Amino acid sequence: MDDARPPDLSYPALFLRFLRFGMMAFGGPVAQIAMIRRELVEEERWIGSDRFNKLLAVMQVLPGPEAHELCVHLGIRAKGRLGGLLAGLGFMLPGLVLMLALAWAYTRLPIQGTLLGAAFLGVQAAVIAVIVRAVHRIGEHILLDPWLWAAAIAAAAASLAGVSFWIMLPAAGAAYALASTGRHALAAIVVALAIGVAALTWTGGAGAADGAGGAREVTPTTLALFWAGLKGGLLTFGGAYTAIPFIRNDTVGRGWMTDAQFLDGLGLSGILPAPLVIFATFVGWISGGLAGALAMTAGMFLPAFAFSLLLYERLEAVVEHKRLQLFLAGVAAGVVGLIVVTVVDLARTTAARTPNLVVSALILAVALGIIYRWRSKLATPVVLAIGASAGAVLLR
């Protein structure tokens, strides 16, 4: 029998407990999960180790930041669904407040042609290195057989051809689930149907980068920004970086912000104590002010709350649902293909903006070397600081 259980905390005490986690949540999901495991599993015995491992496996299958979802689930375990809501809010609040402050400052400080602007150019080159390493790491965990590789490559090709991810990702999931279980004819039919639908709806242009850096459309509504965040939150498979192509397509692709601003937001999110998806707050601010920032944040984090709050009693059954896992694995492989296309496009944009391509390439190379060789939660903040320093000195 597993006799591990949370202590009897009041609602304010529970909120403050997870607020402290949020204030210490540096270093990305691995460091955040390790912190939760150390304090709530090993030291305080809120949940048994075996059950925690199974719960973590479920969160890795579902979309959304795993550390945040774990906090919501453990909050429910302690004080019911209101406890889960308070735990999730406590964990995300420090990063949200800090990102709102940084976004406000970013829009009021002089950037173009200044020392600060040169620093951000260096950060943008370093951010490309961080994303490249993240894509590699995600791919190592997702692309585990030839069919998954095929799904990723097909999704990348479809994105370059301008096919909507609403077509390619369900097709990747269904085709992989069928092909990996030997039903190759049905998988071929799914692919053929997807190609047919894509042909009927094709409008030309590159999918993930359609309109990137183009003319600004009308100011987005709060609802449009909430919807953009919600799409990112629902499609965050395998890590927070998988939200990048969807958020970028809905904001940069519509002219609501530039690629440079998007990369700056990613860089700022890498130094905060928060899940990386907090970059959506910055994107929302640039696109629609405070209301836009809050709306996009709400959309991004809603699935992370909803899966635990609505399906608390049934979540562990997901681990046993083989067909659903196969479908989600195929979707995740497709998302990897989309990220590869996006990072290549972001790199091209950064190369076109830099006043010295050699310096930016050197920053990228040094950042890649550090982030591949140094396995520490400090690696990302350090390479971003190096990029900022080099940019301020050499790219002004």
mmCIF file of C-alpha atoms in Angstrom:
data_model
loop_
_atom_site.group_PDB
_atom_site.id
_atom_site.type_symbol
_atom_site.label_atom_id
_atom_site.label_comp_id
_atom_site.label_asym_id
_atom_site.label_seq_id
_atom_site.Cartn_x
_atom_site.Cartn_y
_atom_site.Cartn_z
ATOM 1 C CA MET A 1 0.000 0.000 0.000
ATOM 2 C CA ASP A 2 1.197 3.516 -0.820
ATOM 3 C CA ASP A 3 0.671 5.553 2.362
ATOM 4 C CA ALA A 4 2.270 8.724 0.964
ATOM 5 C CA ARG A 5 -0.072 11.696 1.200
ATOM 6 C CA PRO A 6 0.152 15.510 1.333
ATOM 7 C CA PRO A 7 0.112 17.297 4.699
ATOM 8 C CA ASP A 8 -3.052 19.010 5.873
ATOM 9 C CA LEU A 9 -2.498 22.541 4.527
ATOM 10 C CA SER A 10 -4.866 25.489 4.369
ATOM 11 C CA TYR A 11 -5.623 26.962 0.946
ATOM 12 C CA PRO A 12 -3.361 30.023 1.530
ATOM 13 C CA ALA A 13 -0.540 27.767 2.763
ATOM 14 C CA LEU A 14 -0.894 25.562 -0.321
ATOM 15 C CA PHE A 15 -0.770 28.591 -2.616
ATOM 16 C CA LEU A 16 2.332 29.927 -0.854
ATOM 17 C CA ARG A 17 3.999 26.498 -1.055
ATOM 18 C CA PHE A 18 3.741 26.431 -4.838
ATOM 19 C CA LEU A 19 4.463 30.146 -5.125
ATOM 20 C CA ARG A 20 7.861 29.358 -3.583
ATOM 21 C CA PHE A 21 8.351 26.665 -6.232
ATOM 22 C CA GLY A 22 7.528 29.258 -8.876
ATOM 23 C CA MET A 23 10.115 31.674 -7.479
ATOM 24 C CA MET A 24 12.792 28.960 -7.702
ATOM 25 C CA ALA A 25 11.778 27.510 -11.087
ATOM 26 C CA PHE A 26 14.984 28.331 -12.973
ATOM 27 C CA GLY A 27 16.653 26.028 -15.454
ATOM 28 C CA GLY A 28 13.797 24.653 -17.547
ATOM 29 C CA PRO A 29 11.526 21.620 -17.104
ATOM 30 C CA VAL A 30 14.209 19.112 -16.086
ATOM 31 C CA ALA A 31 15.362 21.288 -13.181
ATOM 32 C CA GLN A 32 11.767 22.168 -12.237
ATOM 33 C CA ILE A 33 10.640 18.528 -12.146
ATOM 34 C CA ALA A 34 13.749 17.548 -10.187
ATOM 35 C CA MET A 35 12.926 20.238 -7.601
ATOM 36 C CA ILE A 36 9.339 19.009 -7.238
ATOM 37 C CA ARG A 37 10.490 15.397 -6.982
ATOM 38 C CA ARG A 38 13.119 16.185 -4.352
ATOM 39 C CA GLU A 39 10.824 18.202 -2.077
ATOM 40 C CA LEU A 40 7.370 16.658 -2.515
ATOM 41 C CA VAL A 41 8.254 13.025 -3.266
ATOM 42 C CA GLU A 42 11.543 12.269 -1.501
ATOM 43 C CA GLU A 43 11.420 14.671 1.459
ATOM 44 C CA GLU A 44 7.742 15.334 2.236
ATOM 45 C CA ARG A 45 6.099 12.220 0.730
ATOM 46 C CA TRP A 46 3.127 13.921 -0.907
ATOM 47 C CA ILE A 47 3.008 11.019 -3.375
ATOM 48 C CA GLY A 48 4.872 7.724 -3.740
ATOM 49 C CA SER A 49 7.830 7.519 -6.105
ATOM 50 C CA ASP A 50 6.277 4.861 -8.375
ATOM 51 C CA ARG A 51 3.043 6.777 -8.737
ATOM 52 C CA PHE A 52 4.943 10.004 -9.368
ATOM 53 C CA ASN A 53 6.877 8.310 -12.172
ATOM 54 C CA LYS A 54 3.656 7.084 -13.763
ATOM 55 C CA LEU A 55 2.103 10.534 -13.398
ATOM 56 C CA LEU A 56 5.143 12.125 -15.036
ATOM 57 C CA ALA A 57 4.831 9.681 -17.950
ATOM 58 C CA VAL A 58 1.223 10.819 -18.422
ATOM 59 C CA MET A 59 2.190 14.501 -18.377
ATOM 60 C CA GLN A 60 4.891 13.870 -20.984
ATOM 61 C CA VAL A 61 2.300 12.329 -23.307
ATOM 62 C CA LEU A 62 -0.203 15.170 -22.901
ATOM 63 C CA PRO A 63 0.394 18.691 -24.257
ATOM 64 C CA GLY A 64 1.464 21.436 -21.888
ATOM 65 C CA PRO A 65 4.437 22.193 -19.571
ATOM 66 C CA GLU A 66 4.935 19.053 -17.474
ATOM 67 C CA ALA A 67 6.166 20.804 -14.322
ATOM 68 C CA HIS A 68 3.116 23.067 -14.216
ATOM 69 C CA GLU A 69 0.772 20.128 -14.798
ATOM 70 C CA LEU A 70 2.460 18.207 -11.977
ATOM 71 C CA CYS A 71 1.870 21.138 -9.623
ATOM 72 C CA VAL A 72 -1.820 21.269 -10.554
ATOM 73 C CA HIS A 73 -2.194 17.517 -10.058
ATOM 74 C CA LEU A 74 -0.425 17.540 -6.685
ATOM 75 C CA GLY A 75 -2.504 20.524 -5.600
ATOM 76 C CA ILE A 76 -5.660 18.526 -6.381
ATOM 77 C CA ARG A 77 -4.239 15.598 -4.444
ATOM 78 C CA ALA A 78 -3.777 17.896 -1.431
ATOM 79 C CA LYS A 79 -6.934 20.061 -1.450
ATOM 80 C CA GLY A 80 -9.204 19.067 -4.315
ATOM 81 C CA ARG A 81 -9.735 20.988 -7.531
ATOM 82 C CA LEU A 82 -9.570 24.408 -5.879
ATOM 83 C CA GLY A 83 -6.218 23.323 -4.454
ATOM 84 C CA GLY A 84 -5.073 22.351 -7.964
ATOM 85 C CA LEU A 85 -6.066 25.769 -9.298
ATOM 86 C CA LEU A 86 -4.210 27.541 -6.481
ATOM 87 C CA ALA A 87 -1.109 25.370 -6.917
ATOM 88 C CA GLY A 88 -0.973 26.043 -10.667
ATOM 89 C CA LEU A 89 -1.493 29.780 -10.195
ATOM 90 C CA GLY A 90 1.189 29.911 -7.499
ATOM 91 C CA PHE A 91 3.722 28.130 -9.686
ATOM 92 C CA MET A 92 3.164 30.369 -12.733
ATOM 93 C CA LEU A 93 2.677 33.720 -10.960
ATOM 94 C CA PRO A 94 6.345 34.767 -10.417
ATOM 95 C CA GLY A 95 7.265 34.178 -14.056
ATOM 96 C CA LEU A 96 4.097 35.909 -15.261
ATOM 97 C CA VAL A 97 4.725 39.046 -13.173
ATOM 98 C CA LEU A 98 8.384 39.234 -14.194
ATOM 99 C CA MET A 99 7.582 38.756 -17.885
ATOM 100 C CA LEU A 100 4.882 41.444 -17.770
ATOM 101 C CA ALA A 101 7.440 43.832 -16.256
ATOM 102 C CA LEU A 102 10.069 42.963 -18.865
ATOM 103 C CA ALA A 103 7.577 43.300 -21.731
ATOM 104 C CA TRP A 104 6.499 46.713 -20.425
ATOM 105 C CA ALA A 105 10.121 47.853 -20.207
ATOM 106 C CA TYR A 106 10.940 46.408 -23.645
ATOM 107 C CA THR A 107 8.250 48.506 -25.325
ATOM 108 C CA ARG A 108 9.437 51.713 -23.625
ATOM 109 C CA LEU A 109 13.214 51.500 -23.890
ATOM 110 C CA PRO A 110 15.094 52.579 -27.049
ATOM 111 C CA ILE A 111 16.144 49.455 -28.973
ATOM 112 C CA GLN A 112 16.930 50.272 -32.597
ATOM 113 C CA GLY A 113 20.503 51.480 -33.131
ATOM 114 C CA THR A 114 21.363 51.512 -29.416
ATOM 115 C CA LEU A 115 23.644 49.490 -27.153
ATOM 116 C CA LEU A 116 20.552 47.621 -25.914
ATOM 117 C CA GLY A 117 19.554 46.831 -29.488
ATOM 118 C CA ALA A 118 23.024 45.437 -30.218
ATOM 119 C CA ALA A 119 22.775 43.276 -27.092
ATOM 120 C CA PHE A 120 19.459 41.881 -28.281
ATOM 121 C CA LEU A 121 21.017 41.074 -31.687
ATOM 122 C CA GLY A 122 23.561 38.949 -29.834
ATOM 123 C CA VAL A 123 20.806 37.333 -27.763
ATOM 124 C CA GLN A 124 18.913 36.437 -30.930
ATOM 125 C CA ALA A 125 21.907 34.495 -32.271
ATOM 126 C CA ALA A 126 22.238 32.698 -28.915
ATOM 127 C CA VAL A 127 18.509 31.885 -28.866
ATOM 128 C CA ILE A 128 18.890 30.084 -32.203
ATOM 129 C CA ALA A 129 21.513 27.859 -30.547
ATOM 130 C CA VAL A 130 19.197 27.172 -27.593
ATOM 131 C CA ILE A 131 16.357 26.167 -29.933
ATOM 132 C CA VAL A 132 18.651 23.952 -32.022
ATOM 133 C CA ARG A 133 19.713 22.087 -28.887
ATOM 134 C CA ALA A 134 16.101 21.808 -27.759
ATOM 135 C CA VAL A 135 15.011 20.387 -31.123
ATOM 136 C CA HIS A 136 17.831 17.840 -30.931
ATOM 137 C CA ARG A 137 16.844 16.847 -27.401
ATOM 138 C CA ILE A 138 13.140 16.614 -28.291
ATOM 139 C CA GLY A 139 13.940 14.576 -31.382
ATOM 140 C CA GLU A 140 16.000 12.106 -29.352
ATOM 141 C CA HIS A 141 12.965 11.396 -27.174
ATOM 142 C CA ILE A 142 10.328 11.368 -29.913
ATOM 143 C CA LEU A 143 11.871 10.088 -33.172
ATOM 144 C CA LEU A 144 12.414 6.528 -31.987
ATOM 145 C CA ASP A 145 11.722 4.537 -35.165
ATOM 146 C CA PRO A 146 11.753 5.019 -38.978
ATOM 147 C CA TRP A 147 8.008 5.709 -39.154
ATOM 148 C CA LEU A 148 8.329 8.599 -36.712
ATOM 149 C CA TRP A 149 11.224 9.986 -38.746
ATOM 150 C CA ALA A 150 9.023 9.713 -41.838
ATOM 151 C CA ALA A 151 6.236 11.625 -40.076
ATOM 152 C CA ALA A 152 8.645 14.404 -39.063
ATOM 153 C CA ILE A 153 10.136 14.725 -42.559
ATOM 154 C CA ALA A 154 6.704 14.686 -44.203
ATOM 155 C CA ALA A 155 5.440 17.391 -41.831
ATOM 156 C CA ALA A 156 8.490 19.567 -42.558
ATOM 157 C CA ALA A 157 7.957 19.186 -46.311
ATOM 158 C CA ALA A 158 4.242 19.939 -45.952
ATOM 159 C CA SER A 159 5.009 23.056 -43.903
ATOM 160 C CA LEU A 160 7.410 24.305 -46.582
ATOM 161 C CA ALA A 161 4.669 23.718 -49.157
ATOM 162 C CA GLY A 162 2.201 25.840 -47.176
ATOM 163 C CA VAL A 163 -0.022 23.052 -45.795
ATOM 164 C CA SER A 164 -1.924 23.925 -42.614
ATOM 165 C CA PHE A 165 -0.845 22.072 -39.479
ATOM 166 C CA TRP A 166 -4.530 21.302 -38.841
ATOM 167 C CA ILE A 167 -4.228 18.915 -41.800
ATOM 168 C CA MET A 168 -0.698 17.577 -41.389
ATOM 169 C CA LEU A 169 -0.630 16.838 -37.643
ATOM 170 C CA PRO A 170 -3.791 14.690 -37.378
ATOM 171 C CA ALA A 171 -2.682 12.897 -40.542
ATOM 172 C CA ALA A 172 0.781 12.271 -39.047
ATOM 173 C CA GLY A 173 -0.776 10.879 -35.875
ATOM 174 C CA ALA A 174 -3.267 8.617 -37.645
ATOM 175 C CA ALA A 175 -0.795 7.413 -40.288
ATOM 176 C CA TYR A 176 1.817 6.531 -37.674
ATOM 177 C CA ALA A 177 -0.682 4.736 -35.443
ATOM 178 C CA LEU A 178 -1.759 2.617 -38.422
ATOM 179 C CA ALA A 179 1.661 2.035 -40.018
ATOM 180 C CA SER A 180 3.361 1.102 -36.747
ATOM 181 C CA THR A 181 0.758 -1.624 -36.163
ATOM 182 C CA GLY A 182 1.138 -3.098 -39.652
ATOM 183 C CA ARG A 183 -1.924 -1.540 -41.311
ATOM 184 C CA HIS A 184 0.056 0.044 -44.109
ATOM 185 C CA ALA A 185 -2.805 0.225 -46.613
ATOM 186 C CA LEU A 186 -4.951 2.236 -44.219
ATOM 187 C CA ALA A 187 -1.988 4.472 -43.430
ATOM 188 C CA ALA A 188 -1.504 5.121 -47.148
ATOM 189 C CA ILE A 189 -5.190 6.034 -47.469
ATOM 190 C CA VAL A 190 -4.869 8.533 -44.604
ATOM 191 C CA VAL A 191 -1.848 10.134 -46.280
ATOM 192 C CA ALA A 192 -3.664 10.274 -49.630
ATOM 193 C CA LEU A 193 -6.708 11.906 -48.019
ATOM 194 C CA ALA A 194 -4.477 14.466 -46.302
ATOM 195 C CA ILE A 195 -2.778 15.294 -49.595
ATOM 196 C CA GLY A 196 -6.185 15.690 -51.236
ATOM 197 C CA VAL A 197 -7.482 18.020 -48.529
ATOM 198 C CA ALA A 198 -4.223 19.984 -48.636
ATOM 199 C CA ALA A 199 -4.507 20.376 -52.403
ATOM 200 C CA LEU A 200 -8.095 21.640 -52.112
ATOM 201 C CA THR A 201 -7.200 24.194 -49.432
ATOM 202 C CA TRP A 202 -3.707 25.181 -50.625
ATOM 203 C CA THR A 203 -3.141 28.934 -50.905
ATOM 204 C CA GLY A 204 0.615 28.943 -51.583
ATOM 205 C CA GLY A 205 3.484 30.222 -49.463
ATOM 206 C CA ALA A 206 5.489 28.667 -46.671
ATOM 207 C CA GLY A 207 3.335 27.227 -43.932
ATOM 208 C CA ALA A 208 5.023 27.985 -40.640
ATOM 209 C CA ALA A 209 6.507 31.235 -41.801
ATOM 210 C CA ASP A 210 3.665 32.520 -43.946
ATOM 211 C CA GLY A 211 3.722 36.268 -43.849
ATOM 212 C CA ALA A 212 6.586 36.422 -41.366
ATOM 213 C CA GLY A 213 7.812 39.942 -41.079
ATOM 214 C CA GLY A 214 5.163 41.208 -43.463
ATOM 215 C CA ALA A 215 2.901 44.230 -43.177
ATOM 216 C CA ARG A 216 1.011 44.575 -39.919
ATOM 217 C CA GLU A 217 -2.634 43.550 -40.051
ATOM 218 C CA VAL A 218 -5.305 45.260 -38.022
ATOM 219 C CA THR A 219 -4.669 45.179 -34.292
ATOM 220 C CA PRO A 220 -5.606 41.711 -33.038
ATOM 221 C CA THR A 221 -8.571 41.283 -30.748
ATOM 222 C CA THR A 222 -8.167 39.885 -27.267
ATOM 223 C CA LEU A 223 -10.112 36.808 -28.375
ATOM 224 C CA ALA A 224 -7.741 36.258 -31.312
ATOM 225 C CA LEU A 225 -4.749 36.349 -28.980
ATOM 226 C CA PHE A 226 -6.445 33.981 -26.528
ATOM 227 C CA TRP A 227 -7.115 31.572 -29.418
ATOM 228 C CA ALA A 228 -3.491 31.813 -30.587
ATOM 229 C CA GLY A 229 -2.305 30.950 -27.084
ATOM 230 C CA LEU A 230 -4.806 28.112 -26.781
ATOM 231 C CA LYS A 231 -3.580 26.535 -30.017
ATOM 232 C CA GLY A 232 -0.024 26.709 -28.720
ATOM 233 C CA GLY A 233 -1.062 25.189 -25.387
ATOM 234 C CA LEU A 234 -2.944 22.324 -27.023
ATOM 235 C CA LEU A 235 -0.053 21.482 -29.338
ATOM 236 C CA THR A 236 2.871 21.647 -26.889
ATOM 237 C CA PHE A 237 4.017 18.035 -27.279
ATOM 238 C CA GLY A 238 7.461 16.959 -26.095
ATOM 239 C CA GLY A 239 8.485 20.267 -24.542
ATOM 240 C CA ALA A 240 7.666 23.959 -24.457
ATOM 241 C CA TYR A 241 9.695 24.641 -27.613
ATOM 242 C CA THR A 242 7.082 22.804 -29.651
ATOM 243 C CA ALA A 243 4.711 25.760 -29.145
ATOM 244 C CA ILE A 244 7.079 28.039 -31.093
ATOM 245 C CA PRO A 245 5.894 27.373 -34.679
ATOM 246 C CA PHE A 246 2.210 27.754 -33.792
ATOM 247 C CA ILE A 247 2.572 30.968 -31.797
ATOM 248 C CA ARG A 248 4.907 32.415 -34.421
ATOM 249 C CA ASN A 249 2.558 31.555 -37.268
ATOM 250 C CA ASP A 250 -0.362 33.284 -35.544
ATOM 251 C CA THR A 251 1.533 36.451 -34.580
ATOM 252 C CA VAL A 252 4.601 37.073 -36.749
ATOM 253 C CA GLY A 253 2.772 35.457 -39.647
ATOM 254 C CA ARG A 254 -0.036 38.029 -39.330
ATOM 255 C CA GLY A 255 2.260 40.999 -38.911
ATOM 256 C CA TRP A 256 1.418 41.559 -35.238
ATOM 257 C CA MET A 257 5.112 41.521 -34.326
ATOM 258 C CA THR A 258 8.482 40.885 -35.995
ATOM 259 C CA ASP A 259 10.747 37.857 -35.871
ATOM 260 C CA ALA A 260 13.302 39.945 -33.995
ATOM 261 C CA GLN A 261 10.768 40.741 -31.265
ATOM 262 C CA PHE A 262 9.716 37.086 -31.159
ATOM 263 C CA LEU A 263 13.310 35.960 -30.614
ATOM 264 C CA ASP A 264 13.795 38.622 -27.957
ATOM 265 C CA GLY A 265 10.785 37.233 -26.101
ATOM 266 C CA LEU A 266 12.222 33.725 -26.248
ATOM 267 C CA GLY A 267 15.517 35.036 -24.914
ATOM 268 C CA LEU A 268 13.856 36.799 -21.984
ATOM 269 C CA SER A 269 11.836 33.702 -21.106
ATOM 270 C CA GLY A 270 15.076 31.714 -20.842
ATOM 271 C CA ILE A 271 16.277 33.739 -17.844
ATOM 272 C CA LEU A 272 13.059 33.725 -15.812
ATOM 273 C CA PRO A 273 11.870 31.290 -13.119
ATOM 274 C CA ALA A 274 8.990 29.944 -15.169
ATOM 275 C CA PRO A 275 8.001 27.377 -17.794
ATOM 276 C CA LEU A 276 9.437 28.478 -21.135
ATOM 277 C CA VAL A 277 5.908 28.918 -22.541
ATOM 278 C CA ILE A 278 5.793 32.149 -20.536
ATOM 279 C CA PHE A 279 7.207 33.690 -23.738
ATOM 280 C CA ALA A 280 3.552 33.774 -24.829
ATOM 281 C CA THR A 281 3.006 36.578 -22.293
ATOM 282 C CA PHE A 282 5.659 38.686 -24.029
ATOM 283 C CA VAL A 283 4.212 37.878 -27.459
ATOM 284 C CA GLY A 284 0.739 38.853 -26.278
ATOM 285 C CA TRP A 285 2.018 42.167 -24.862
ATOM 286 C CA ILE A 286 3.814 43.138 -28.073
ATOM 287 C CA SER A 287 0.755 42.167 -30.126
ATOM 288 C CA GLY A 288 -2.002 43.595 -27.937
ATOM 289 C CA GLY A 289 -0.751 45.275 -24.769
ATOM 290 C CA LEU A 290 -1.619 44.147 -21.242
ATOM 291 C CA ALA A 291 -4.978 42.670 -22.238
ATOM 292 C CA GLY A 292 -3.313 40.738 -25.059
ATOM 293 C CA ALA A 293 -0.593 39.447 -22.730
ATOM 294 C CA LEU A 294 -3.114 38.159 -20.190
ATOM 295 C CA ALA A 295 -5.338 36.665 -22.896
ATOM 296 C CA MET A 296 -2.515 34.781 -24.605
ATOM 297 C CA THR A 297 -1.168 33.574 -21.258
ATOM 298 C CA ALA A 298 -4.616 32.309 -20.281
ATOM 299 C CA GLY A 299 -4.936 30.435 -23.571
ATOM 300 C CA MET A 300 -1.466 28.919 -23.307
ATOM 301 C CA PHE A 301 -1.913 27.652 -19.741
ATOM 302 C CA LEU A 302 -5.588 26.644 -19.965
ATOM 303 C CA PRO A 303 -4.902 23.088 -21.231
ATOM 304 C CA ALA A 304 -2.295 22.558 -18.490
ATOM 305 C CA PHE A 305 -4.992 23.351 -15.903
ATOM 306 C CA ALA A 306 -7.867 21.647 -17.716
ATOM 307 C CA PHE A 307 -6.360 18.184 -18.227
ATOM 308 C CA SER A 308 -5.742 17.756 -14.506
ATOM 309 C CA LEU A 309 -8.832 19.593 -13.241
ATOM 310 C CA LEU A 310 -11.258 17.750 -15.516
ATOM 311 C CA LEU A 311 -9.582 14.354 -15.853
ATOM 312 C CA TYR A 312 -7.853 13.935 -12.490
ATOM 313 C CA GLU A 313 -9.309 10.504 -11.764
ATOM 314 C CA ARG A 314 -8.646 9.167 -15.287
ATOM 315 C CA LEU A 315 -5.222 10.588 -16.178
ATOM 316 C CA GLU A 316 -3.221 7.489 -15.342
ATOM 317 C CA ALA A 317 -5.363 5.455 -17.766
ATOM 318 C CA VAL A 318 -3.707 7.390 -20.600
ATOM 319 C CA VAL A 319 -0.487 5.435 -19.987
ATOM 320 C CA GLU A 320 -2.375 2.197 -20.675
ATOM 321 C CA HIS A 321 -4.157 3.485 -23.815
ATOM 322 C CA LYS A 322 -1.855 2.130 -26.518
ATOM 323 C CA ARG A 323 -3.674 3.513 -29.570
ATOM 324 C CA LEU A 324 -3.944 6.992 -28.135
ATOM 325 C CA GLN A 325 -0.239 6.939 -27.311
ATOM 326 C CA LEU A 326 0.625 5.922 -30.866
ATOM 327 C CA PHE A 327 -1.521 8.713 -32.296
ATOM 328 C CA LEU A 328 0.034 11.309 -29.991
ATOM 329 C CA ALA A 329 3.527 10.007 -30.826
ATOM 330 C CA GLY A 330 2.838 10.593 -34.529
ATOM 331 C CA VAL A 331 1.530 14.101 -33.830
ATOM 332 C CA ALA A 332 4.629 14.864 -31.733
ATOM 333 C CA ALA A 333 6.881 13.684 -34.572
ATOM 334 C CA GLY A 334 5.043 16.008 -36.945
ATOM 335 C CA VAL A 335 5.590 18.895 -34.534
ATOM 336 C CA VAL A 336 9.350 18.174 -34.552
ATOM 337 C CA GLY A 337 9.303 18.647 -38.324
ATOM 338 C CA LEU A 338 7.502 21.977 -37.915
ATOM 339 C CA ILE A 339 10.043 23.223 -35.378
ATOM 340 C CA VAL A 340 12.937 22.394 -37.711
ATOM 341 C CA VAL A 341 11.370 24.507 -40.474
ATOM 342 C CA THR A 342 10.708 27.324 -38.006
ATOM 343 C CA VAL A 343 14.245 27.407 -36.583
ATOM 344 C CA VAL A 344 15.735 27.497 -40.098
ATOM 345 C CA ASP A 345 13.465 30.412 -40.985
ATOM 346 C CA LEU A 346 14.306 32.242 -37.752
ATOM 347 C CA ALA A 347 18.011 31.735 -38.430
ATOM 348 C CA ARG A 348 17.636 33.206 -41.919
ATOM 349 C CA THR A 349 15.814 36.227 -40.507
ATOM 350 C CA THR A 350 18.502 36.758 -37.864
ATOM 351 C CA ALA A 351 21.252 36.489 -40.492
ATOM 352 C CA ALA A 352 19.499 39.090 -42.636
ATOM 353 C CA ARG A 353 19.245 41.567 -39.720
ATOM 354 C CA THR A 354 22.722 41.361 -38.240
ATOM 355 C CA PRO A 355 25.236 44.071 -39.191
ATOM 356 C CA ASN A 356 28.062 41.506 -38.983
ATOM 357 C CA LEU A 357 27.249 37.965 -40.058
ATOM 358 C CA VAL A 358 30.648 36.619 -38.942
ATOM 359 C CA VAL A 359 30.149 37.863 -35.365
ATOM 360 C CA SER A 360 26.610 36.466 -35.188
ATOM 361 C CA ALA A 361 27.810 33.125 -36.543
ATOM 362 C CA LEU A 362 30.587 33.092 -33.937
ATOM 363 C CA ILE A 363 28.071 33.799 -31.142
ATOM 364 C CA LEU A 364 25.921 30.942 -32.457
ATOM 365 C CA ALA A 365 28.904 28.561 -32.576
ATOM 366 C CA VAL A 366 30.094 29.416 -29.058
ATOM 367 C CA ALA A 367 26.549 29.117 -27.683
ATOM 368 C CA LEU A 368 26.127 25.712 -29.340
ATOM 369 C CA GLY A 369 29.436 24.512 -27.918
ATOM 370 C CA ILE A 370 28.514 25.576 -24.382
ATOM 371 C CA ILE A 371 24.963 24.292 -24.416
ATOM 372 C CA TYR A 372 25.987 20.892 -25.799
ATOM 373 C CA ARG A 373 28.961 20.412 -23.466
ATOM 374 C CA TRP A 374 27.643 21.916 -20.241
ATOM 375 C CA ARG A 375 24.680 20.029 -18.794
ATOM 376 C CA SER A 376 23.480 22.520 -16.215
ATOM 377 C CA LYS A 377 20.319 24.485 -15.510
ATOM 378 C CA LEU A 378 22.533 27.572 -15.816
ATOM 379 C CA ALA A 379 23.529 26.783 -19.403
ATOM 380 C CA THR A 380 20.708 28.703 -21.079
ATOM 381 C CA PRO A 381 21.030 31.896 -18.986
ATOM 382 C CA VAL A 382 24.823 31.814 -19.430
ATOM 383 C CA VAL A 383 24.735 31.517 -23.235
ATOM 384 C CA LEU A 384 22.119 34.282 -23.409
ATOM 385 C CA ALA A 385 24.325 36.502 -21.240
ATOM 386 C CA ILE A 386 27.329 35.748 -23.462
ATOM 387 C CA GLY A 387 25.271 36.557 -26.547
ATOM 388 C CA ALA A 388 24.102 39.847 -25.044
ATOM 389 C CA SER A 389 27.628 40.855 -24.000
ATOM 390 C CA ALA A 390 29.183 39.941 -27.356
ATOM 391 C CA GLY A 391 26.391 41.695 -29.220
ATOM 392 C CA ALA A 392 26.744 44.887 -27.175
ATOM 393 C CA VAL A 393 30.491 45.022 -27.865
ATOM 394 C CA LEU A 394 30.690 43.736 -31.448
ATOM 395 C CA LEU A 395 27.309 44.358 -33.130
ATOM 396 C CA ARG A 396 26.651 47.961 -32.180
#
